[in-house]
Coordinates of C-alpha atoms in Angstrom, one line a residue:
M958 CA -15.9 -24.3 35.5
V959 CA -10.9 -18.3 37.4
P960 CA -8.4 -14.9 41.9
V961 CA -8.2 -12.3 44.3
R962 CA -11.4 -13.8 44.1
G963 CA -12.5 -14.4 47.6
S964 CA -15.9 -15.7 46.8
I965 CA -17.6 -17.9 44.4
A966 CA -20.8 -16.7 42.6
V967 CA -23.2 -19.7 42.8
A968 CA -26.2 -19.1 40.5
A969 CA -29.3 -21.3 40.1
T970 CA -28.5 -21.5 36.5
A971 CA -25.1 -23.0 37.0
A972 CA -24.4 -26.0 39.3
T973 CA -21.1 -25.0 40.6
L974 CA -18.5 -26.2 43.1
L975 CA -17.7 -29.8 43.5
A976 CA -21.0 -31.4 42.4
G977 CA -21.8 -29.1 39.5
F978 CA -20.7 -29.4 36.0
A979 CA -19.3 -25.9 35.7
P980 CA -16.1 -25.5 37.7
M981 CA -15.9 -22.7 40.3
T982 CA -16.6 -19.1 39.3
W983 CA -14.1 -17.0 41.1
A984 CA -15.6 -13.6 41.7
Q985 CA -13.5 -10.4 41.3
A986 CA -12.6 -8.6 44.5
A987 CA -15.6 -6.6 45.7
E988 CA -13.6 -3.8 47.4
P989 CA -12.5 -0.9 45.2
P990 CA -8.8 -0.8 44.4
P991 CA -6.4 1.9 45.5
A992 CA -6.4 5.0 43.4
S993 CA -3.1 4.1 41.9
S994 CA -4.2 0.6 40.7
A995 CA -5.4 1.9 37.3
T996 CA -1.8 2.6 36.4
C997 CA -0.6 -1.0 36.6
V998 CA -2.8 -2.2 33.7
P999 CA -4.2 0.5 31.4
Q1000 CA -7.6 0.0 29.9
A1001 CA -7.4 -1.6 26.4
G1002 CA -3.7 -2.3 27.0
W1003 CA -1.5 -5.5 27.3
V1004 CA 0.9 -5.9 30.2
E1005 CA 3.4 -8.6 30.8
P1006 CA 3.6 -8.8 34.6
S1007 CA 7.3 -9.4 34.7
K1008 CA 8.2 -6.7 32.0
G1009 CA 5.5 -4.1 31.6
T1010 CA 3.4 -2.9 28.7
V1011 CA 3.7 -4.6 25.4
P1012 CA 2.2 -3.9 22.0
G1013 CA -0.8 -6.2 21.3
P1014 CA 0.3 -7.3 17.8
Q1015 CA 3.7 -8.2 19.1
L1016 CA 2.3 -10.2 22.0
L1017 CA -0.3 -12.0 19.9
Q1018 CA 2.1 -12.9 17.2
R1019 CA 4.5 -14.4 19.8
A1020 CA 1.6 -16.3 21.5
A1021 CA 0.3 -17.6 18.2
G1022 CA 3.6 -19.5 17.8
S1023 CA 3.0 -21.6 20.9
A1024 CA 1.3 -25.0 21.2
V1025 CA -1.5 -23.9 23.5
V1026 CA -2.9 -20.5 24.5
M1027 CA -5.4 -20.3 27.4
L1028 CA -7.8 -17.3 27.7
G1029 CA -9.2 -16.9 31.2
E1030 CA -12.6 -15.6 32.1
R1031 CA -15.1 -14.9 34.8
H1032 CA -18.0 -16.9 33.6
D1033 CA -20.7 -14.2 34.0
S1034 CA -18.6 -11.2 32.7
A1035 CA -19.8 -10.0 29.2
E1036 CA -16.8 -7.7 29.0
Q1037 CA -14.3 -10.6 29.5
H1038 CA -16.1 -12.7 26.9
R1039 CA -15.8 -9.8 24.5
W1040 CA -12.0 -9.7 25.2
Q1041 CA -11.8 -13.4 24.5
L1042 CA -13.4 -12.9 21.1
Q1043 CA -11.1 -10.1 20.3
T1044 CA -8.1 -12.1 21.3
L1045 CA -9.2 -15.1 19.4
A1046 CA -9.6 -13.0 16.2
G1047 CA -6.1 -11.7 16.7
L1048 CA -4.6 -15.2 17.2
H1049 CA -6.5 -16.5 14.2
A1050 CA -5.0 -13.8 12.0
Y1051 CA -1.5 -15.0 12.8
R1052 CA -2.4 -18.7 13.0
P1053 CA -5.4 -19.8 10.9
D1054 CA -4.9 -23.4 11.8
L1055 CA -6.5 -22.9 15.2
V1056 CA -8.7 -25.1 17.3
I1057 CA -10.8 -23.8 20.2
G1058 CA -11.3 -25.9 23.3
M1059 CA -14.2 -24.9 25.6
E1060 CA -14.7 -26.0 29.2
M1061 CA -18.5 -25.3 28.8
F1062 CA -19.1 -28.6 27.0
P1063 CA -18.8 -32.2 28.1
R1064 CA -17.1 -34.6 25.7
R1065 CA -20.4 -36.4 24.9
V1066 CA -21.7 -33.3 23.0
Q1067 CA -18.8 -33.2 20.5
P1068 CA -21.0 -34.3 17.6
A1069 CA -23.4 -31.4 18.3
L1070 CA -20.4 -29.0 18.2
D1071 CA -19.2 -30.5 14.9
R1072 CA -22.7 -30.0 13.4
W1073 CA -22.8 -26.4 14.6
I1074 CA -19.4 -25.6 13.0
A1075 CA -20.4 -27.3 9.8
G1076 CA -23.5 -25.0 9.6
E1077 CA -26.0 -27.8 9.9
T1078 CA -28.0 -26.6 12.9
T1079 CA -29.6 -23.4 14.1
E1080 CA -28.6 -21.6 17.3
R1081 CA -31.7 -23.0 19.0
Q1082 CA -31.0 -26.5 17.8
F1083 CA -27.4 -26.2 18.9
L1084 CA -28.3 -25.2 22.4
E1085 CA -30.8 -28.0 22.7
E1086 CA -28.4 -30.6 21.3
T1087 CA -25.7 -29.5 23.7
D1088 CA -28.1 -29.5 26.6
W1089 CA -26.8 -26.0 27.5
R1090 CA -29.2 -25.3 30.4
T1091 CA -28.2 -28.4 32.2
V1092 CA -24.5 -28.7 31.5
W1093 CA -23.5 -25.0 31.8
G1094 CA -26.5 -22.8 32.5
Y1095 CA -24.9 -19.3 32.2
D1096 CA -26.5 -17.0 29.7
S1097 CA -25.8 -18.6 26.3
Q1098 CA -25.5 -15.1 24.7
L1099 CA -22.3 -14.6 26.6
Y1100 CA -20.7 -17.4 24.6
M1101 CA -22.6 -17.3 21.3
P1102 CA -20.4 -14.6 19.7
I1103 CA -17.4 -16.8 20.1
L1104 CA -19.3 -19.8 18.7
H1105 CA -20.5 -17.8 15.8
F1106 CA -17.0 -16.6 15.1
A1107 CA -15.8 -20.2 15.1
R1108 CA -18.6 -21.3 12.8
M1109 CA -18.1 -18.4 10.4
N1110 CA -14.4 -19.3 10.0
R1111 CA -15.0 -23.1 10.3
I1112 CA -12.7 -23.3 13.3
P1113 CA -13.1 -26.6 15.1
V1114 CA -14.4 -26.4 18.7
T1115 CA -13.4 -29.2 21.1
A1116 CA -15.4 -30.1 24.2
L1117 CA -13.0 -30.2 27.1
N1118 CA -15.2 -31.1 30.1
V1119 CA -16.5 -34.3 31.7
E1120 CA -19.9 -35.4 32.8
R1121 CA -21.4 -34.1 36.0
A1122 CA -21.8 -37.6 37.2
L1123 CA -18.1 -38.1 37.3
T1124 CA -17.3 -34.9 39.2
S1125 CA -20.1 -35.6 41.6
R1126 CA -18.8 -39.1 42.3
V1127 CA -15.2 -37.8 42.8
G1128 CA -16.6 -35.2 45.2
K1129 CA -18.2 -37.9 47.3
E1130 CA -15.7 -40.7 47.0
G1131 CA -12.4 -39.2 45.8
W1132 CA -10.5 -39.7 42.5
T1133 CA -8.7 -42.9 43.6
Q1134 CA -12.0 -44.7 44.3
V1135 CA -13.3 -44.3 40.8
P1136 CA -12.3 -47.3 38.6
A1137 CA -10.1 -46.5 35.6
D1138 CA -12.8 -47.6 33.1
Q1139 CA -15.2 -45.1 34.6
R1140 CA -13.0 -42.0 34.4
E1141 CA -14.0 -41.0 30.8
G1142 CA -10.4 -41.7 29.6
I1143 CA -8.9 -39.1 31.9
G1144 CA -5.4 -40.1 33.2
D1145 CA -4.2 -39.6 36.8
P1146 CA -3.6 -35.9 37.3
A1147 CA -0.3 -34.5 38.4
A1148 CA -0.5 -33.7 42.1
A1149 CA -1.6 -30.2 43.0
S1150 CA 1.2 -27.9 44.2
E1151 CA 1.2 -26.8 47.8
A1152 CA 0.4 -23.2 46.7
Y1153 CA -2.7 -24.4 44.7
T1154 CA -3.8 -26.6 47.6
D1155 CA -3.6 -23.6 49.9
F1156 CA -5.5 -21.5 47.4
L1157 CA -8.3 -24.1 47.1
A1158 CA -8.4 -24.5 50.9
D1159 CA -9.0 -20.7 51.3
I1160 CA -11.9 -20.9 48.7
Y1161 CA -13.3 -24.0 50.4
A1162 CA -13.3 -22.3 53.9
A1163 CA -14.7 -19.1 52.5
H1164 CA -17.9 -20.9 51.5
G1165 CA -18.9 -21.9 54.9
R1166 CA -17.3 -25.4 54.8
P1167 CA -16.2 -26.7 58.2
G1168 CA -12.5 -26.9 59.0
G1169 CA -11.3 -23.6 60.4
A1170 CA -7.8 -22.5 59.5
T1171 CA -6.2 -23.4 56.2
A1172 CA -3.9 -26.0 57.8
E1173 CA -6.9 -27.7 59.4
V1174 CA -9.0 -27.6 56.2
K1175 CA -6.3 -29.3 54.2
E1176 CA -6.5 -32.3 56.5
D1177 CA -10.3 -32.6 56.1
P1178 CA -11.2 -35.6 53.8
A1179 CA -14.1 -33.6 52.4
F1180 CA -11.7 -30.8 51.3
Q1181 CA -9.4 -33.4 49.8
R1182 CA -12.2 -34.7 47.7
F1183 CA -13.1 -31.1 46.7
R1184 CA -9.5 -30.6 45.6
D1185 CA -9.7 -33.9 43.7
V1186 CA -12.6 -32.4 41.7
Q1187 CA -10.8 -29.2 40.8
V1188 CA -7.7 -31.1 39.8
L1189 CA -9.8 -33.5 37.7
W1190 CA -11.2 -30.5 35.8
D1191 CA -7.7 -29.1 35.3
R1192 CA -6.5 -32.5 34.0
A1193 CA -9.5 -32.9 31.7
F1194 CA -9.0 -29.5 30.2
A1195 CA -5.3 -30.0 29.8
E1196 CA -5.7 -33.4 28.1
G1197 CA -8.4 -32.0 25.7
L1198 CA -6.1 -29.1 24.7
A1199 CA -3.1 -31.4 24.3
A1200 CA -5.0 -33.8 22.1
A1201 CA -6.4 -30.9 20.0
H1202 CA -2.9 -29.6 19.4
R1203 CA -1.3 -32.9 18.7
K1204 CA -3.9 -34.1 16.3
A1205 CA -2.7 -31.8 13.6
G1206 CA -0.1 -29.5 15.1
S1207 CA -2.7 -26.7 15.4
L1208 CA -2.7 -23.9 17.9
A1209 CA -5.1 -25.0 20.6
V1210 CA -6.9 -22.0 22.4
G1211 CA -8.7 -22.8 25.6
I1212 CA -11.7 -20.8 26.8
I1213 CA -11.5 -21.6 30.5
G1214 CA -12.3 -20.0 33.9
G1215 CA -9.4 -17.9 35.2
G1216 CA -9.1 -19.8 38.5
H1217 CA -7.9 -22.8 36.5
L1218 CA -5.1 -20.7 34.9
E1219 CA -3.9 -18.1 37.3
N1220 CA -0.4 -18.5 38.7
R1221 CA -0.1 -21.5 36.4
H1222 CA -1.4 -23.8 39.2
G1223 CA -4.2 -25.6 37.4
V1224 CA -4.4 -26.4 33.7
P1225 CA -0.9 -25.1 32.9
H1226 CA 0.6 -27.3 35.6
Q1227 CA -1.2 -30.3 34.0
L1228 CA -0.1 -29.4 30.5
N1229 CA 3.5 -29.3 31.7
A1230 CA 3.1 -32.7 33.2
L1231 CA 1.8 -33.9 29.8
G1232 CA 5.0 -32.6 28.1
L1233 CA 3.5 -29.5 26.7
Q1234 CA 5.5 -26.7 28.3
D1235 CA 5.0 -24.5 25.3
N1236 CA 1.8 -23.0 26.7
V1237 CA 0.7 -19.4 27.3
V1238 CA -1.8 -17.9 29.8
L1239 CA -3.5 -14.7 28.9
L1240 CA -6.0 -13.1 31.3
P1241 CA -8.4 -10.2 31.4
W1242 CA -7.6 -7.7 34.1
A1243 CA -10.7 -6.0 35.6
A1244 CA -10.3 -2.3 36.4
N1245 CA -11.2 -2.9 40.0
R1246 CA -8.5 -5.4 40.7
P1247 CA -5.7 -4.3 43.0
C1248 CA -2.2 -4.0 41.6
A1249 CA -0.9 -6.2 44.4
D1250 CA -2.3 -9.2 42.4
L1251 CA -0.1 -8.4 39.4
T1252 CA 2.7 -10.8 40.3
P1253 CA 5.1 -12.2 37.7
A1254 CA 3.6 -15.7 38.2
L1255 CA 0.0 -14.6 37.6
A1256 CA 0.0 -15.0 33.8
D1257 CA 2.2 -14.4 30.7
A1258 CA 0.1 -11.3 30.0
V1259 CA -3.0 -9.5 31.0
F1260 CA -5.3 -7.1 29.2
G1261 CA -7.1 -4.2 30.9
V1262 CA -11.0 -4.5 30.7
S1263 CA -13.8 -2.7 32.5
A1264 CA -15.0 -4.1 35.8
D1265 CA -18.4 -5.2 34.6
P1266 CA -21.1 -6.0 35.7
E1267 CA -20.6 -3.2 38.2
T1268 CA -20.0 -0.6 35.4
E1269 CA -22.9 -1.8 33.3
E1270 CA -26.6 -1.5 33.6
P1271 CA -27.4 -4.2 36.0
S1272 CA -29.8 -7.0 34.9
W1273 CA -31.8 -9.0 37.3
R1274 CA -31.6 -12.8 37.2
P1275 CA -33.2 -15.1 39.6
R1276 CA -30.5 -16.8 41.7
L1277 CA -31.3 -19.6 44.2
G1278 CA -27.7 -19.8 45.4
V1279 CA -27.0 -23.6 45.5
S1280 CA -24.8 -26.1 43.8
L1281 CA -26.7 -29.2 42.6
A1282 CA -26.2 -32.8 41.6
P1283 CA -28.8 -35.2 40.2
Q1284 CA -29.9 -38.0 42.5
E1285 CA -32.5 -40.7 42.1
G1286 CA -35.9 -39.2 42.9
G1287 CA -34.8 -35.6 43.0
I1288 CA -31.9 -33.2 43.0
R1289 CA -29.3 -33.1 45.8
I1290 CA -28.1 -29.8 47.2
E1291 CA -24.3 -30.0 47.4
S1292 CA -23.7 -26.6 48.9
V1293 CA -25.6 -23.4 49.8
A1294 CA -24.1 -20.0 49.2
N1295 CA -24.0 -17.6 52.2
D1296 CA -26.6 -14.7 52.1
S1297 CA -28.5 -16.4 49.2
V1298 CA -32.2 -16.9 48.6
A1299 CA -31.6 -20.6 49.4
S1300 CA -29.9 -19.9 52.8
A1301 CA -32.7 -17.4 53.7
A1302 CA -35.3 -20.1 52.9
G1303 CA -33.5 -22.6 55.2
L1304 CA -32.3 -24.9 52.5
Q1305 CA -29.3 -27.1 53.6
T1306 CA -26.5 -29.1 52.1
G1307 CA -27.8 -32.6 51.6
D1308 CA -31.4 -31.6 51.1
I1309 CA -33.1 -33.4 48.1
I1310 CA -35.4 -31.1 46.1
L1311 CA -38.3 -33.2 45.0
A1312 CA -40.5 -30.6 43.3
A1313 CA -40.6 -26.9 42.5
A1314 CA -43.9 -25.0 42.1
G1315 CA -45.6 -28.4 42.1
T1316 CA -43.5 -29.8 39.3
P1317 CA -41.3 -32.8 40.0
T1318 CA -37.6 -32.0 39.6
S1319 CA -35.7 -35.1 38.7
E1320 CA -33.4 -33.2 36.3
V1321 CA -31.2 -30.2 37.1
G1322 CA -32.2 -28.6 33.8
K1323 CA -35.8 -28.7 34.7
L1324 CA -35.2 -26.9 38.0
V1325 CA -33.0 -24.4 36.3
E1326 CA -35.8 -23.7 33.8
I1327 CA -38.4 -23.2 36.7
V1328 CA -36.1 -20.9 38.6
S1329 CA -35.3 -18.8 35.5
R1330 CA -39.0 -18.0 35.1
Q1331 CA -39.2 -16.4 38.6
A1332 CA -39.9 -12.7 38.5
P1333 CA -38.5 -10.2 41.0
G1334 CA -40.3 -10.3 44.4
T1335 CA -42.0 -13.7 43.8
W1336 CA -42.0 -16.8 45.9
L1337 CA -41.1 -20.3 44.8
P1338 CA -42.5 -23.3 46.8
L1339 CA -40.2 -26.2 47.0
S1340 CA -40.8 -29.7 48.3
V1341 CA -37.6 -31.0 50.0
R1342 CA -36.7 -34.3 51.6
R1343 CA -34.4 -34.0 54.6
E1344 CA -33.4 -36.9 56.8
G1345 CA -36.2 -39.0 55.4
A1346 CA -38.9 -36.5 56.0
T1347 CA -40.6 -34.3 53.3
R1348 CA -41.1 -30.6 54.1
E1349 CA -42.3 -27.6 52.2
V1350 CA -39.9 -24.6 51.8
V1351 CA -40.6 -21.2 50.2
A1352 CA -37.8 -19.5 48.4
K1353 CA -38.4 -15.8 48.3
F1354 CA -36.7 -13.9 45.5
P1355 CA -35.9 -10.2 46.1
G1356 CA -37.6 -7.4 44.3
L1357 CA -35.9 -4.8 42.1

């Protein structure tokens, strides 16, 4: 729901960008770093960008004394989730009165989270009750170790996100057009900084959106609605973490995409506006990230991790390459990733997917399930409505 991250990984199993539930996934830089970049953040070591290396116990003890700690991630990185779990365990040792806030869950599934923590449901029941495939879609096993850790230690987990219907509406109409009683209790966000707006404009333009240069993109009403969605997510996460902390004075630890944290533009900015300046941003630092990114403003501290998935045995997953939103009678394509299966098949923004492999697709989760069953090198027939006409499209998945 995360940069030198010049591209966004849009998977069929996660409805990303402005219409999707999961906020943007900000991919790590694809180019290898200069040879000297490994020296700025050593593997398995903590670095404070403004000061240099710092012992882990010292850093975690200091962080545990704050009101809110945010742990960034790239959603599809197993290594970064392992780092989150390690850091959570360290914080918990210093601060047992800990609450975990996760952007992966909308507020409506809070009762299911409570049942999971209480030990009342199995893993399968939990994933079904939280509607995992629909609301998040990334491999659940990336997150289950964190959730099992919370359950083992009876650490409350708070759902930070909002419904996809709200983000989709904001993406189409803008935040100010949504009545207050239909905002899921979210207050008006603090305005995005100019630097954050520039950053989001670069991301927006990089994904084939019209607008040209950053200055031109920023004047585009469609981009402004896109920014509204990102800031809505930032505000929702911040309000959830603030409420978790203030409820009992506990340390609230957020599990959140790094793009909402880096340079303190997103969630930290909203926390400050809510009067919670005592917040800390900790980020994983992938080994292939250039040292030029390690600016004092980036985070309070970073931890050196491997650059997976490049350094791990690759696993094949079927990816259509679209962002999706439910619509009456089908599923609307909100954006199409460049060089994706969807773009090669000729799918376009605004298309309504009516059926996949002959099965009607009125729910995003159903389409996710169908796509997830595709084997390498297979074809998936799709029925699509475009400009009032129905047409057949074949999505061809690459072989191994």
